[in-house]
Coordinates of N, CA and C in Angstrom, one line a residue:
X1 N 7.7 28.1 13.0 CA 9.0 27.6 12.4 C 9.8 28.8 11.9
X2 N 11.1 28.8 12.3 CA 12.0 29.9 11.9 C 12.2 29.9 10.4
X3 N 12.2 31.0 9.8 CA 12.5 31.1 8.3 C 14.0 31.2 8.1
X4 N 14.6 30.0 8.1 CA 16.1 29.9 8.0 C 16.6 30.0 6.5
X5 N 15.8 29.4 5.6 CA 16.2 29.3 4.2 C 15.0 29.0 3.4
X6 N 14.8 29.6 2.2 CA 13.6 29.4 1.4 C 13.4 27.9 1.0
X7 N 14.5 27.1 0.9 CA 14.4 25.7 0.5 C 14.0 24.8 1.7
X8 N 14.3 25.2 2.9 CA 14.2 24.3 4.0 C 12.7 23.9 4.4
X9 N 11.8 24.9 4.4 CA 10.4 24.5 4.7 C 9.8 23.4 3.7
X10 N 10.2 23.5 2.4 CA 9.7 22.5 1.5 C 10.4 21.2 1.8
X11 N 11.7 21.1 2.1 CA 12.3 19.9 2.5 C 11.8 19.3 3.7
X12 N 11.5 20.2 4.7 CA 11.0 19.7 6.0 C 9.6 19.2 5.8
X13 N 8.8 19.8 5.0 CA 7.4 19.3 4.7 C 7.5 18.0 4.0
X14 N 8.4 17.8 3.1 CA 8.6 16.6 2.4 C 8.9 15.4 3.3
X15 N 9.9 15.7 4.2 CA 10.3 14.7 5.2 C 9.2 14.4 6.2
X16 N 8.5 15.4 6.5 CA 7.4 15.3 7.5 C 6.3 14.3 6.9
X17 N 6.0 14.5 5.6 CA 5.0 13.6 5.0 C 5.6 12.2 4.8
X18 N 6.8 12.1 4.4 CA 7.4 10.8 4.0 C 7.6 9.9 5.3
X19 N 8.2 10.6 6.3 CA 8.6 9.9 7.5 C 7.5 9.8 8.6
X20 N 6.6 10.7 8.5 CA 5.5 10.7 9.5 C 6.1 11.1 10.9
X21 N 7.2 11.8 10.9 CA 7.8 12.3 12.2 C 7.7 13.8 12.3
X22 N 8.1 14.3 13.4 CA 8.1 15.7 13.7 C 9.1 16.4 12.7
X23 N 8.6 17.4 11.9 CA 9.5 18.0 10.9 C 10.7 18.7 11.6
X24 N 10.6 19.2 12.8 CA 11.7 19.8 13.5 C 12.8 18.7 13.8
X25 N 12.3 17.6 14.3 CA 13.2 16.5 14.6 C 13.9 16.0 13.4
X26 N 13.2 15.8 12.3 CA 13.8 15.4 11.0 C 14.9 16.4 10.6
X27 N 14.5 17.7 10.7 CA 15.4 18.8 10.4 C 16.7 18.7 11.1
X28 N 16.6 18.5 12.5 CA 17.8 18.4 13.3 C 18.6 17.2 12.9
X29 N 18.0 16.0 12.7 CA 18.7 14.8 12.3 C 19.4 15.0 11.0
X30 N 18.7 15.4 10.0 CA 19.2 15.4 8.6 C 20.1 16.6 8.3
X31 N 19.9 17.8 9.0 CA 20.6 19.0 8.6 C 21.6 19.5 9.7
X32 N 21.6 18.8 10.9 CA 22.6 19.1 11.9 C 23.3 17.8 12.3

């Protein structure tokens, strides 16, 4: 996982656990 911002891995991990989806996919949906 690219280290884009210190807050993002925590957010991605949270969404990954809550949504049960791929964290990269959630990242692209929610942050792009």
